Each structure stands twice: as C-alpha cells, then as structure tokens.
PDB file of C-alpha atoms and ligand atoms in Angstrom:
ATOM      1  CA  UNK K   1     151.923  16.804 300.858  1.00  0.00           C
ATOM      2  CA  UNK K   2     152.294  13.814 303.120  1.00  0.00           C
ATOM      3  CA  UNK K   3     154.442  11.110 301.525  1.00  0.00           C
ATOM      4  CA  UNK K   4     151.660   8.797 302.497  1.00  0.00           C
ATOM      5  CA  UNK K   5     149.672   9.788 299.400  1.00  0.00           C
ATOM      6  CA  UNK K   6     152.586   9.623 296.964  1.00  0.00           C
ATOM      7  CA  UNK K   7     151.137   8.437 293.690  1.00  0.00           C
ATOM      8  CA  UNK K   8     152.689   6.497 290.867  1.00  0.00           C
ATOM      9  CA  UNK K   9     151.869   8.757 287.881  1.00  0.00           C
ATOM     10  CA  UNK K  10     150.912   5.673 285.892  1.00  0.00           C
ATOM     11  CA  UNK K  11     148.335   4.600 288.499  1.00  0.00           C
ATOM     12  CA  UNK K  12     145.090   5.587 286.787  1.00  0.00           C
ATOM     13  CA  UNK K  13     144.121   8.186 284.241  1.00  0.00           C
ATOM     14  CA  UNK K  14     140.612   8.908 283.018  1.00  0.00           C
ATOM     15  CA  UNK K  15     140.677   8.169 279.263  1.00  0.00           C
ATOM     16  CA  UNK K  16     141.079  11.369 277.196  1.00  0.00           C
ATOM     17  CA  UNK K  17     141.537  13.480 280.301  1.00  0.00           C
ATOM     18  CA  UNK K  18     143.311  16.799 279.882  1.00  0.00           C
ATOM     19  CA  UNK K  19     144.694  19.452 282.184  1.00  0.00           C
ATOM     20  CA  UNK K  20     143.599  23.047 281.726  1.00  0.00           C
ATOM     21  CA  UNK K  21     145.182  25.830 283.817  1.00  0.00           C
ATOM     22  CA  UNK K  22     146.271  23.230 286.346  1.00  0.00           C
ATOM     23  CA  UNK K  23     142.905  21.467 286.622  1.00  0.00           C
ATOM     24  CA  UNK K  24     142.445  17.790 285.758  1.00  0.00           C
ATOM     25  CA  UNK K  25     139.404  17.490 283.477  1.00  0.00           C
ATOM     26  CA  UNK K  26     137.656  14.896 281.339  1.00  0.00           C
ATOM     27  CA  UNK K  27     136.579  14.859 277.729  1.00  0.00           C
ATOM     28  CA  UNK K  28     132.994  15.667 278.697  1.00  0.00           C
ATOM     29  CA  UNK K  29     134.091  19.155 279.749  1.00  0.00           C
ATOM     30  CA  UNK K  30     134.098  21.308 276.616  1.00  0.00           C
ATOM     31  CA  UNK K  31     137.407  22.926 275.852  1.00  0.00           C
ATOM     32  CA  UNK K  32     136.317  25.768 273.574  1.00  0.00           C
ATOM     33  CA  UNK K  33     134.434  27.575 276.340  1.00  0.00           C
ATOM     34  CA  UNK K  34     137.350  27.066 278.736  1.00  0.00           C
ATOM     35  CA  UNK K  35     139.567  28.777 276.197  1.00  0.00           C
ATOM     36  CA  UNK K  36     136.952  31.400 275.318  1.00  0.00           C
ATOM     37  CA  UNK K  37     134.498  31.788 278.228  1.00  0.00           C
ATOM     38  CA  UNK K  38     133.103  34.893 276.518  1.00  0.00           C
ATOM     39  CA  UNK K  39     131.238  32.466 274.246  1.00  0.00           C
ATOM     40  CA  UNK K  40     128.739  32.017 277.070  1.00  0.00           C
ATOM     41  CA  UNK K  41     125.895  34.498 276.680  1.00  0.00           C
ATOM     42  CA  UNK K  42     125.364  35.122 280.363  1.00  0.00           C
ATOM     43  CA  UNK K  43     122.361  37.126 281.546  1.00  0.00           C
ATOM     44  CA  UNK K  44     122.466  39.167 284.725  1.00  0.00           C
ATOM     45  CA  UNK K  45     119.522  37.254 286.230  1.00  0.00           C
ATOM     46  CA  UNK K  46     121.138  33.832 285.692  1.00  0.00           C
ATOM     47  CA  UNK K  47     121.336  31.803 288.889  1.00  0.00           C
ATOM     48  CA  UNK K  48     124.208  29.356 289.309  1.00  0.00           C
ATOM     49  CA  UNK K  49     124.490  26.368 291.595  1.00  0.00           C
ATOM     50  CA  UNK K  50     128.190  25.546 291.704  1.00  0.00           C
ATOM     51  CA  UNK K  51     129.991  22.761 293.556  1.00  0.00           C
ATOM     52  CA  UNK K  52     132.799  20.260 293.556  1.00  0.00           C
ATOM     53  CA  UNK K  53     131.241  16.998 292.255  1.00  0.00           C
ATOM     54  CA  UNK K  54     129.343  14.830 294.744  1.00  0.00           C
ATOM     55  CA  UNK K  55     128.639  17.590 297.229  1.00  0.00           C
ATOM     56  CA  UNK K  56     124.836  17.741 297.018  1.00  0.00           C
ATOM     57  CA  UNK K  57     124.484  19.627 293.728  1.00  0.00           C
ATOM     58  CA  UNK K  58     121.430  17.747 292.489  1.00  0.00           C
ATOM     59  CA  UNK K  59     119.671  18.215 295.820  1.00  0.00           C
ATOM     60  CA  UNK K  60     120.383  21.954 295.868  1.00  0.00           C
ATOM     61  CA  UNK K  61     119.242  22.350 292.270  1.00  0.00           C
ATOM     62  CA  UNK K  62     115.971  20.525 292.922  1.00  0.00           C
ATOM     63  CA  UNK K  63     115.320  22.778 295.920  1.00  0.00           C
ATOM     64  CA  UNK K  64     116.162  25.914 293.943  1.00  0.00           C
ATOM     65  CA  UNK K  65     113.976  24.968 291.001  1.00  0.00           C
ATOM     66  CA  UNK K  66     110.949  24.239 293.178  1.00  0.00           C
ATOM     67  CA  UNK K  67     111.529  27.482 295.063  1.00  0.00           C
ATOM     68  CA  UNK K  68     111.736  29.454 291.817  1.00  0.00           C
ATOM     69  CA  UNK K  69     108.417  27.877 290.821  1.00  0.00           C
ATOM     70  CA  UNK K  70     106.899  28.744 294.218  1.00  0.00           C
ATOM     71  CA  UNK K  71     106.527  25.078 295.095  1.00  0.00           C
ATOM     72  CA  UNK K  72     104.637  24.144 291.914  1.00  0.00           C
ATOM     73  CA  UNK K  73     106.137  20.771 290.898  1.00  0.00           C
ATOM     74  CA  UNK K  74     104.792  20.789 287.317  1.00  0.00           C
ATOM     75  CA  UNK K  75     108.075  21.844 285.719  1.00  0.00           C
ATOM     76  CA  UNK K  76     110.231  19.710 288.009  1.00  0.00           C
ATOM     77  CA  UNK K  77     108.102  16.713 287.069  1.00  0.00           C
ATOM     78  CA  UNK K  78     108.131  17.481 283.340  1.00  0.00           C
ATOM     79  CA  UNK K  79     111.397  15.751 282.447  1.00  0.00           C
ATOM     80  CA  UNK K  80     114.643  14.384 283.783  1.00  0.00           C
ATOM     81  CA  UNK K  81     116.593  16.639 286.162  1.00  0.00           C
ATOM     82  CA  UNK K  82     119.521  16.441 283.777  1.00  0.00           C
ATOM     83  CA  UNK K  83     117.449  17.681 280.833  1.00  0.00           C
ATOM     84  CA  UNK K  84     115.766  20.468 282.823  1.00  0.00           C
ATOM     85  CA  UNK K  85     118.863  22.090 284.292  1.00  0.00           C
ATOM     86  CA  UNK K  86     121.721  22.962 281.933  1.00  0.00           C
ATOM     87  CA  UNK K  87     125.167  21.926 283.143  1.00  0.00           C
ATOM     88  CA  UNK K  88     127.047  24.699 281.403  1.00  0.00           C
ATOM     89  CA  UNK K  89     130.391  23.041 280.607  1.00  0.00           C
ATOM     90  CA  UNK K  90     129.027  19.530 280.032  1.00  0.00           C
ATOM     91  CA  UNK K  91     129.250  18.084 276.534  1.00  0.00           C
ATOM     92  CA  UNK K  92     128.820  14.324 276.758  1.00  0.00           C
ATOM     93  CA  UNK K  93     129.121  12.304 273.570  1.00  0.00           C
ATOM     94  CA  UNK K  94     126.579   9.827 274.774  1.00  0.00           C
ATOM     95  CA  UNK K  95     123.821  12.268 275.738  1.00  0.00           C
ATOM     96  CA  UNK K  96     123.876  15.091 273.135  1.00  0.00           C
ATOM     97  CA  UNK K  97     120.655  16.554 274.554  1.00  0.00           C
ATOM     98  CA  UNK K  98     122.617  17.391 277.684  1.00  0.00           C
ATOM     99  CA  UNK K  99     125.059  19.660 275.934  1.00  0.00           C
ATOM    100  CA  UNK K 100     124.875  22.486 278.462  1.00  0.00           C
ATOM    101  CA  UNK K 101     126.016  25.231 276.125  1.00  0.00           C
ATOM    102  CA  UNK K 102     123.076  24.754 273.773  1.00  0.00           C
ATOM    103  CA  UNK K 103     120.620  23.731 276.484  1.00  0.00           C
ATOM    104  CA  UNK K 104     121.124  27.014 278.347  1.00  0.00           C
ATOM    105  CA  UNK K 105     120.113  28.948 275.251  1.00  0.00           C
ATOM    106  CA  UNK K 106     116.807  27.138 275.116  1.00  0.00           C
ATOM    107  CA  UNK K 107     115.365  27.827 278.554  1.00  0.00           C
ATOM    108  CA  UNK K 108     113.494  30.832 279.849  1.00  0.00           C
ATOM    109  CA  UNK K 109     114.918  33.392 282.248  1.00  0.00           C
ATOM    110  CA  UNK K 110     115.616  33.490 285.072  1.00  0.00           C
ATOM    111  CA  UNK K 111     117.759  30.493 284.191  1.00  0.00           C
ATOM    112  CA  UNK K 112     118.900  27.999 286.789  1.00  0.00           C
ATOM    113  CA  UNK K 113     122.332  26.713 285.743  1.00  0.00           C
ATOM    114  CA  UNK K 114     124.791  24.155 287.079  1.00  0.00           C
ATOM    115  CA  UNK K 115     128.572  24.153 287.025  1.00  0.00           C
ATOM    116  CA  UNK K 116     131.417  22.296 288.678  1.00  0.00           C
ATOM    117  CA  UNK K 117     134.094  24.621 287.344  1.00  0.00           C
ATOM    118  CA  UNK K 118     136.629  26.016 289.798  1.00  0.00           C
ATOM    119  CA  UNK K 119     136.404  29.769 290.087  1.00  0.00           C
ATOM    120  CA  UNK K 120     139.372  30.559 287.858  1.00  0.00           C
ATOM    121  CA  UNK K 121     137.764  28.636 284.979  1.00  0.00           C
ATOM    122  CA  UNK K 122     134.237  29.945 285.540  1.00  0.00           C
ATOM    123  CA  UNK K 123     132.944  32.494 282.984  1.00  0.00           C
ATOM    124  CA  UNK K 124     134.206  35.751 284.548  1.00  0.00           C
ATOM    125  CA  UNK K 125     131.428  37.864 283.036  1.00  0.00           C
ATOM    126  CA  UNK K 126     128.910  36.013 285.255  1.00  0.00           C
ATOM    127  CA  UNK K 127     130.809  37.218 288.314  1.00  0.00           C
ATOM    128  CA  UNK K 128     131.282  40.714 286.926  1.00  0.00           C
ATOM    129  CA  UNK K 129     127.556  40.915 286.208  1.00  0.00           C
ATOM    130  CA  UNK K 130     126.790  39.910 289.787  1.00  0.00           C
ATOM    131  CA  UNK K 131     124.844  36.754 288.927  1.00  0.00           C
ATOM    132  CA  UNK K 132     123.575  34.921 291.983  1.00  0.00           C
ATOM    133  CA  UNK K 133     125.818  32.012 292.995  1.00  0.00           C
ATOM    134  CA  UNK K 134     124.906  29.242 295.408  1.00  0.00           C
ATOM    135  CA  UNK K 135     127.955  27.143 296.249  1.00  0.00           C
ATOM    136  CA  UNK K 136     127.416  23.840 297.996  1.00  0.00           C
ATOM    137  CA  UNK K 137     130.330  22.131 299.747  1.00  0.00           C
ATOM    138  CA  UNK K 138     130.654  18.788 301.500  1.00  0.00           C
ATOM    139  CA  UNK K 139     133.329  17.494 303.819  1.00  0.00           C
ATOM    140  CA  UNK K 140     136.042  16.031 301.597  1.00  0.00           C
ATOM    141  CA  UNK K 141     136.065  12.607 303.243  1.00  0.00           C
ATOM    142  CA  UNK K 142     132.440  11.917 302.317  1.00  0.00           C
ATOM    143  CA  UNK K 143     132.967  13.630 298.977  1.00  0.00           C
ATOM    144  CA  UNK K 144     135.789  11.294 297.972  1.00  0.00           C
ATOM    145  CA  UNK K 145     133.768   8.232 298.997  1.00  0.00           C
ATOM    146  CA  UNK K 146     130.815   9.395 296.942  1.00  0.00           C
ATOM    147  CA  UNK K 147     133.075  10.219 293.988  1.00  0.00           C
ATOM    148  CA  UNK K 148     134.742   6.794 294.174  1.00  0.00           C
ATOM    149  CA  UNK K 149     131.342   5.159 293.735  1.00  0.00           C
ATOM    150  CA  UNK K 150     130.412   7.587 290.987  1.00  0.00           C
ATOM    151  CA  UNK K 151     133.521   6.712 288.980  1.00  0.00           C
ATOM    152  CA  UNK K 152     132.488   3.092 289.138  1.00  0.00           C
ATOM    153  CA  UNK K 153     128.891   3.889 288.261  1.00  0.00           C
ATOM    154  CA  UNK K 154     129.750   5.850 285.128  1.00  0.00           C
ATOM    155  CA  UNK K 155     132.472   4.115 283.115  1.00  0.00           C
ATOM    156  CA  UNK K 156     131.339   5.979 279.997  1.00  0.00           C
ATOM    157  CA  UNK K 157     132.612   9.206 281.586  1.00  0.00           C
ATOM    158  CA  UNK K 158     135.383   8.046 283.894  1.00  0.00           C
ATOM    159  CA  UNK K 159     136.720   4.891 282.265  1.00  0.00           C
ATOM    160  CA  UNK K 160     137.276   1.575 283.864  1.00  0.00           C
ATOM    161  CA  UNK K 161     138.599   2.313 287.351  1.00  0.00           C
ATOM    162  CA  UNK K 162     139.342  -1.065 288.872  1.00  0.00           C
ATOM    163  CA  UNK K 163     141.478   0.122 291.768  1.00  0.00           C
ATOM    164  CA  UNK K 164     140.431   0.089 295.387  1.00  0.00           C
ATOM    165  CA  UNK K 165     139.369   2.981 297.596  1.00  0.00           C
ATOM    166  CA  UNK K 166     142.907   3.531 298.907  1.00  0.00           C
ATOM    167  CA  UNK K 167     144.157   4.108 295.374  1.00  0.00           C
ATOM    168  CA  UNK K 168     141.252   6.408 294.622  1.00  0.00           C
ATOM    169  CA  UNK K 169     141.961   8.425 297.757  1.00  0.00           C
ATOM    170  CA  UNK K 170     145.499   9.000 296.477  1.00  0.00           C
ATOM    171  CA  UNK K 171     144.128  10.261 293.177  1.00  0.00           C
ATOM    172  CA  UNK K 172     141.812  12.624 295.054  1.00  0.00           C
ATOM    173  CA  UNK K 173     144.491  14.000 297.365  1.00  0.00           C
ATOM    174  CA  UNK K 174     146.738  14.581 294.355  1.00  0.00           C
ATOM    175  CA  UNK K 175     143.995  16.422 292.474  1.00  0.00           C
ATOM    176  CA  UNK K 176     143.987  13.755 289.753  1.00  0.00           C
ATOM    177  CA  UNK K 177     140.232  13.344 289.642  1.00  0.00           C
ATOM    178  CA  UNK K 178     137.914  15.259 287.354  1.00  0.00           C
ATOM    179  CA  UNK K 179     137.679  18.919 288.472  1.00  0.00           C
ATOM    180  CA  UNK K 180     140.980  18.643 290.229  1.00  0.00           C
ATOM    181  CA  UNK K 181     142.092  19.615 293.688  1.00  0.00           C
ATOM    182  CA  UNK K 182     139.239  19.777 296.226  1.00  0.00           C
ATOM    183  CA  UNK K 183     141.052  22.294 298.447  1.00  0.00           C
ATOM    184  CA  UNK K 184     141.755  24.817 295.689  1.00  0.00           C
ATOM    185  CA  UNK K 185     138.243  24.402 294.307  1.00  0.00           C
ATOM    186  CA  UNK K 186     136.446  24.800 297.631  1.00  0.00           C
ATOM    187  CA  UNK K 187     138.570  27.617 299.026  1.00  0.00           C
ATOM    188  CA  UNK K 188     138.501  29.544 295.756  1.00  0.00           C
ATOM    189  CA  UNK K 189     134.712  29.600 295.773  1.00  0.00           C
ATOM    190  CA  UNK K 190     134.402  30.048 299.534  1.00  0.00           C
ATOM    191  CA  UNK K 191     136.470  33.221 299.404  1.00  0.00           C
ATOM    192  CA  UNK K 192     134.505  34.587 296.454  1.00  0.00           C
ATOM    193  CA  UNK K 193     131.071  33.787 297.885  1.00  0.00           C
ATOM    194  CA  UNK K 194     131.908  35.233 301.302  1.00  0.00           C
ATOM    195  CA  UNK K 195     133.029  38.515 299.771  1.00  0.00           C
ATOM    196  CA  UNK K 196     130.409  38.838 297.081  1.00  0.00           C
ATOM    197  CA  UNK K 197     127.048  38.036 298.618  1.00  0.00           C
ATOM    198  CA  UNK K 198     126.812  34.536 297.288  1.00  0.00           C
ATOM    199  CA  UNK K 199     125.190  31.772 299.287  1.00  0.00           C
ATOM    200  CA  UNK K 200     127.535  29.153 300.746  1.00  0.00           C
ATOM    201  CA  UNK K 201     125.802  25.936 301.802  1.00  0.00           C
ATOM    202  CA  UNK K 202     127.243  22.868 303.445  1.00  0.00           C
ATOM    203  CA  UNK K 203     125.829  19.398 302.808  1.00  0.00           C
ATOM    204  CA  UNK K 204     126.096  18.518 306.493  1.00  0.00           C
ATOM    205  CA  UNK K 205     123.998  21.569 307.494  1.00  0.00           C
ATOM    206  CA  UNK K 206     121.463  20.700 304.818  1.00  0.00           C
ATOM    207  CA  UNK K 207     121.105  17.224 306.317  1.00  0.00           C
ATOM    208  CA  UNK K 208     120.815  18.614 309.831  1.00  0.00           C
ATOM    209  CA  UNK K 209     118.397  21.440 309.038  1.00  0.00           C
ATOM    210  CA  UNK K 210     116.560  20.733 305.805  1.00  0.00           C
ATOM    211  CA  UNK K 211     113.749  23.299 306.273  1.00  0.00           C
ATOM    212  CA  UNK K 212     116.207  26.014 307.251  1.00  0.00           C
ATOM    213  CA  UNK K 213     118.114  25.284 304.060  1.00  0.00           C
ATOM    214  CA  UNK K 214     114.992  25.731 301.966  1.00  0.00           C
ATOM    215  CA  UNK K 215     114.298  29.039 303.725  1.00  0.00           C
ATOM    216  CA  UNK K 216     117.887  30.214 303.157  1.00  0.00           C
ATOM    217  CA  UNK K 217     117.736  29.474 299.435  1.00  0.00           C
ATOM    218  CA  UNK K 218     114.291  31.085 299.130  1.00  0.00           C
ATOM    219  CA  UNK K 219     115.524  34.241 300.880  1.00  0.00           C
ATOM    220  CA  UNK K 220     118.620  34.360 298.712  1.00  0.00           C
ATOM    221  CA  UNK K 221     116.471  34.101 295.591  1.00  0.00           C
ATOM    222  CA  UNK K 222     114.029  36.713 296.944  1.00  0.00           C
ATOM    223  CA  UNK K 223     111.120  34.262 296.917  1.00  0.00           C
ATOM    224  CA  UNK K 224     108.638  34.868 299.671  1.00  0.00           C
ATOM    225  CA  UNK K 225     107.034  31.486 300.409  1.00  0.00           C
ATOM    226  CA  UNK K 226     104.572  30.362 303.070  1.00  0.00           C
ATOM    227  CA  UNK K 227     105.660  27.869 305.735  1.00  0.00           C
ATOM    228  CA  UNK K 228     103.420  25.326 304.096  1.00  0.00           C
ATOM    229  CA  UNK K 229     105.162  25.653 300.739  1.00  0.00           C
ATOM    230  CA  UNK K 230     108.575  25.561 302.412  1.00  0.00           C
ATOM    231  CA  UNK K 231     107.597  22.261 304.088  1.00  0.00           C
ATOM    232  CA  UNK K 232     106.221  20.873 300.848  1.00  0.00           C
ATOM    233  CA  UNK K 233     109.433  21.691 298.947  1.00  0.00           C
ATOM    234  CA  UNK K 234     111.639  20.337 301.736  1.00  0.00           C
ATOM    235  CA  UNK K 235     109.645  17.106 301.797  1.00  0.00           C
ATOM    236  CA  UNK K 236     109.795  16.656 298.031  1.00  0.00           C
ATOM    237  CA  UNK K 237     113.564  16.977 298.198  1.00  0.00           C
ATOM    238  CA  UNK K 238     114.121  14.491 301.003  1.00  0.00           C
ATOM    239  CA  UNK K 239     116.618  11.763 300.178  1.00  0.00           C
ATOM    240  CA  UNK K 240     113.886   9.104 300.222  1.00  0.00           C
ATOM    241  CA  UNK K 241     111.638  10.977 297.781  1.00  0.00           C
ATOM    242  CA  UNK K 242     114.394  12.028 295.435  1.00  0.00           C
ATOM    243  CA  UNK K 243     115.705   8.458 295.424  1.00  0.00           C
ATOM    244  CA  UNK K 244     112.280   7.198 294.352  1.00  0.00           C
ATOM    245  CA  UNK K 245     112.049   9.669 291.483  1.00  0.00           C
ATOM    246  CA  UNK K 246     112.927   8.220 288.080  1.00  0.00           C
ATOM    247  CA  UNK K 247     113.494  11.781 286.845  1.00  0.00           C
ATOM    248  CA  UNK K 248     116.335  12.292 289.305  1.00  0.00           C
ATOM    249  CA  UNK K 249     117.734   8.924 290.332  1.00  0.00           C
ATOM    250  CA  UNK K 250     118.303   8.235 286.723  1.00  0.00           C
ATOM    251  CA  UNK K 251     118.471   4.781 285.335  1.00  0.00           C
ATOM    252  CA  UNK K 252     121.223   5.663 282.864  1.00  0.00           C
ATOM    253  CA  UNK K 253     123.876   5.519 285.569  1.00  0.00           C
ATOM    254  CA  UNK K 254     125.089   2.223 284.343  1.00  0.00           C
ATOM    255  CA  UNK K 255     123.372  -0.161 286.682  1.00  0.00           C
ATOM    256  CA  UNK K 256     123.838   1.896 289.863  1.00  0.00           C
ATOM    257  CA  UNK K 257     121.637   4.472 291.546  1.00  0.00           C
ATOM    258  CA  UNK K 258     122.704   8.127 291.367  1.00  0.00           C
ATOM    259  CA  UNK K 259     121.400   8.715 294.876  1.00  0.00           C
ATOM    260  CA  UNK K 260     123.499   6.251 296.790  1.00  0.00           C
ATOM    261  CA  UNK K 261     123.488   6.628 300.575  1.00  0.00           C
ATOM    262  CA  UNK K 262     122.986  10.326 301.293  1.00  0.00           C
ATOM    263  CA  UNK K 263     124.710  10.162 304.658  1.00  0.00           C
ATOM    264  CA  UNK K 264     127.225  12.154 306.666  1.00  0.00           C
ATOM    265  CA  UNK K 265     130.108  10.092 308.029  1.00  0.00           C
ATOM    266  CA  UNK K 266     130.065   7.208 305.542  1.00  0.00           C
ATOM    267  CA  UNK K 267     133.819   7.831 305.115  1.00  0.00           C
ATOM    268  CA  UNK K 268     134.350   5.887 308.339  1.00  0.00           C
ATOM    269  CA  UNK K 269     133.437   2.742 306.434  1.00  0.00           C
ATOM    270  CA  UNK K 270     136.232   3.403 303.904  1.00  0.00           C
ATOM    271  CA  UNK K 271     139.211   5.198 305.476  1.00  0.00           C
ATOM    272  CA  UNK K 272     141.682   3.109 307.437  1.00  0.00           C
ATOM    273  CA  UNK K 273     142.999   4.637 310.662  1.00  0.00           C
ATOM    274  CA  UNK K 274     146.304   5.552 309.018  1.00  0.00           C
ATOM    275  CA  UNK K 275     144.601   6.992 305.918  1.00  0.00           C
ATOM    276  CA  UNK K 276     142.478   9.122 308.171  1.00  0.00           C
ATOM    277  CA  UNK K 277     145.476  10.421 310.097  1.00  0.00           C
ATOM    278  CA  UNK K 278     147.405  11.187 306.940  1.00  0.00           C
ATOM    279  CA  UNK K 279     144.369  12.873 305.383  1.00  0.00           C
ATOM    280  CA  UNK K 280     143.871  15.014 308.493  1.00  0.00           C
ATOM    281  CA  UNK K 281     147.459  16.143 308.198  1.00  0.00           C
ATOM    282  CA  UNK K 282     146.926  17.253 304.620  1.00  0.00           C
ATOM    283  CA  UNK K 283     143.575  18.824 305.495  1.00  0.00           C
ATOM    284  CA  UNK K 284     144.963  20.814 308.435  1.00  0.00           C
ATOM    285  CA  UNK K 285     147.825  22.132 306.357  1.00  0.00           C
ATOM    286  CA  UNK K 286     145.705  23.106 303.349  1.00  0.00           C
ATOM    287  CA  UNK K 287     142.901  24.677 305.399  1.00  0.00           C
ATOM    288  CA  UNK K 288     145.062  26.419 307.992  1.00  0.00           C
ATOM    289  CA  UNK K 289     144.439  29.926 306.661  1.00  0.00           C
ATOM    290  CA  UNK K 290     140.689  29.523 306.225  1.00  0.00           C
ATOM    291  CA  UNK K 291     137.782  29.961 308.603  1.00  0.00           C
ATOM    292  CA  UNK K 292     135.852  27.283 306.739  1.00  0.00           C
ATOM    293  CA  UNK K 293     135.103  24.200 308.853  1.00  0.00           C
ATOM    294  CA  UNK K 294     133.096  21.014 308.287  1.00  0.00           C
ATOM    295  CA  UNK K 295     131.149  18.498 310.318  1.00  0.00           C
ATOM    296  CA  UNK K 296     132.442  14.964 309.850  1.00  0.00           C
ATOM    297  CA  UNK K 297     129.584  12.901 311.328  1.00  0.00           C
TER     298      UNK K 297
HETATM  299  P1  A3P M   1     126.308   9.710 298.282  1.00  0.00           P
HETATM  300  O1  A3P M   1     127.049   9.114 297.148  1.00  0.00           O
HETATM  301  O2  A3P M   1     127.159   9.851 299.514  1.00  0.00           O
HETATM  302  O3  A3P M   1     125.026   9.016 298.579  1.00  0.00           O
HETATM  303  P2  A3P M   1     125.928  15.544 293.540  1.00  0.00           P
HETATM  304  O4  A3P M   1     124.508  15.820 293.262  1.00  0.00           O
HETATM  305  O5  A3P M   1     126.760  16.765 293.798  1.00  0.00           O
HETATM  306  O6  A3P M   1     126.524  14.630 292.522  1.00  0.00           O
HETATM  307  O7  A3P M   1     125.999  14.784 294.946  1.00  0.00           O
HETATM  308  C1  A3P M   1     125.561  13.453 295.047  1.00  0.00           C
HETATM  309  C2  A3P M   1     125.531  13.066 296.504  1.00  0.00           C
HETATM  310  O8  A3P M   1     124.437  13.753 297.151  1.00  0.00           O
HETATM  311  C3  A3P M   1     125.249  11.587 296.663  1.00  0.00           C
HETATM  312  O9  A3P M   1     125.904  11.214 297.884  1.00  0.00           O
HETATM  313  C4  A3P M   1     123.734  11.578 296.793  1.00  0.00           C
HETATM  314  O10 A3P M   1     123.211  10.423 297.352  1.00  0.00           O
HETATM  315  C5  A3P M   1     123.528  12.799 297.693  1.00  0.00           C
HETATM  316  N1  A3P M   1     122.174  13.325 297.635  1.00  0.00           N
HETATM  317  C6  A3P M   1     121.432  13.620 296.553  1.00  0.00           C
HETATM  318  N2  A3P M   1     120.211  14.045 296.909  1.00  0.00           N
HETATM  319  C7  A3P M   1     120.165  14.041 298.252  1.00  0.00           C
HETATM  320  C8  A3P M   1     119.166  14.361 299.224  1.00  0.00           C
HETATM  321  N3  A3P M   1     117.957  14.777 298.871  1.00  0.00           N
HETATM  322  N4  A3P M   1     119.480  14.230 300.535  1.00  0.00           N
HETATM  323  C9  A3P M   1     120.711  13.805 300.904  1.00  0.00           C
HETATM  324  N5  A3P M   1     121.687  13.482 300.039  1.00  0.00           N
HETATM  325  C10 A3P M   1     121.429  13.589 298.728  1.00  0.00           C
END
C-alpha cells in the first residue's frame, strides 16, 4: 500500500463498528446471521442483487423488480423501495420494518433480495443452491465519492464524520469503511459470477447503454419482454424519474437526497492530482491479476 494513504488508526471510526472475518462493518449489519448464515431460509428461486455500497444497487433493483413484474409498476409503486426489497443483513434500530431477515420471510417467491456482503460472508447455501446473482460494480473513484456523501447524509448509521474527502479516501483505501476493502469485495464477487453464470453489471455500462442493461437483466431472469416494455422500464428507471420518486429518493436520508448526482467521472471534482496518482498506483497493484476493467469518465 502506498505510504500516501497511511492512516492514523484514531482518525475516524463509525460508532459501534466491528470487524468480522477481516471486514469492517457497522452495527446495522446483524451479527447472528454472520456467525450462523444457515439461519437464512434461502429458496432456490431467490434472486440476489449484490454490490459494494454506492455502486448502483437501488437502480439495478428497481429494474429487476419491474422486469419480474413484466413492466407492471403497481407493486413498485405500492411502497418505499426500502420496504419492498429486503436487504438481508440489514437490521437498523431506527427503521425496524426494514429488518431484512424478517422482511424476506414475508414476501412471495420468487423473492428479489439485496445484499452488500462480500462473498466470504454471504450465505453459502444460496451459492450452493445456484440462486441467481446479479452483481453491480462501479469504478472505485466514483464509488468513494458517492460513499463520502452518503456517510454525511446518514449520521444515524455512520456517525458524525466531519473530516474532508482526503481523509475519507484514506479510510476507503484502508478498507475502514462499512463493508470493508473495495478490491477484495469486487474481485471476490467478480471471480464467482464469472465462473458461476451470474450476471456482472458495471454502473458505467448501465449509464452508457440503459436499454441494453434492461435487456440483459430480463434475459438473465428469463423474462421475455417486448421492446415497448423494455423501453417503458428503462424510462421509469432513468436517474431523473427515480430522483423524482418519493418512494425511492427517500426523505429519511437526513436532509439530503439519496439519488445525488448519478454521474460517471464526478471523482475528478474531488481527487487532487497527487491523490489520483497514488490511487492509480494502489489500483494497478491490486487489480494486476484480474481482467476486470472500468471506465472512468
Ligand atoms: P451518486 O452518489 O454518485 O449520485 P446505491 O444504490 O448502490 O447506494 O448507489 C447509489 C448511487 O447510484 C448514487 O450515486 C445514485 O445517485 C446513483 N443512482 C441511483 N439511481 C440511479 C439511476 N437511475 N441512474 C444513475 N445513477 C443512479
């Protein structure tokens, strides 16, 4: 690791964070199911959207849910995104209705489920049963910028981070943000999905080719949809329309919108030239054995 990102261990810690099997996590991630993942009653037709936070998860889930309902928006418009789609490891004190473990028991199959867990903490029976997995990844520079804003938007989950972006970038590079090291997380899932017929999506491709993305997800979920329905779903999930939706761009994010900028390349407004060079050095070293690449603008 470049000395550049050396971090004073006292710099910032999310209140009540804990580390489980090497991964930095927050209190809202339930511990009992990390220790005993067999507690999850997984069904073979469960469909998972998995990601590192801030990679386009909500977007992908909205697309998948509309696709599963053949474009009919009734269910998607019935209640908040966060109440409709169980987030399996989430157990927030403040929103008990969003306890993913119980929520997933109360929806009909096939169930659409969300997780940010790295692969080695993910319930292994879901992988053994061959559940469908859509993994969405985003270039880490835009991811860290989005995450920095998210920390500030949600002090009830992440505490009172008052540092600047440079300090946050150090936390990110050191894997001291919730869900840990981006490289381990992304490469772990990339390798699994490539070898096991999962669907690997990239945020930048989704932005570039939104209709193609909808088609890819529909094909993966074996949903045969007309071009008209594909266009309708793609349009409903545009940044502008999702940002307008009170069911998605939820007001509870303490004073700040959940859908912020939705852009590729915003990192250029945050990284200094030397931060960018040092980050590239870390990136090139950590990704050197992988075929995975990203677009940066
Ligand atoms: P920004 O903070 O860069 O705007 P997640 O759902 O994984 O938390 O990811 C959130 C990021 O995806 C945010 O990025 C958000 O604005 C962006 N996003 C959500 N819906 C989107 C959409 N329909 N089109 C483009 N970006 C979207």
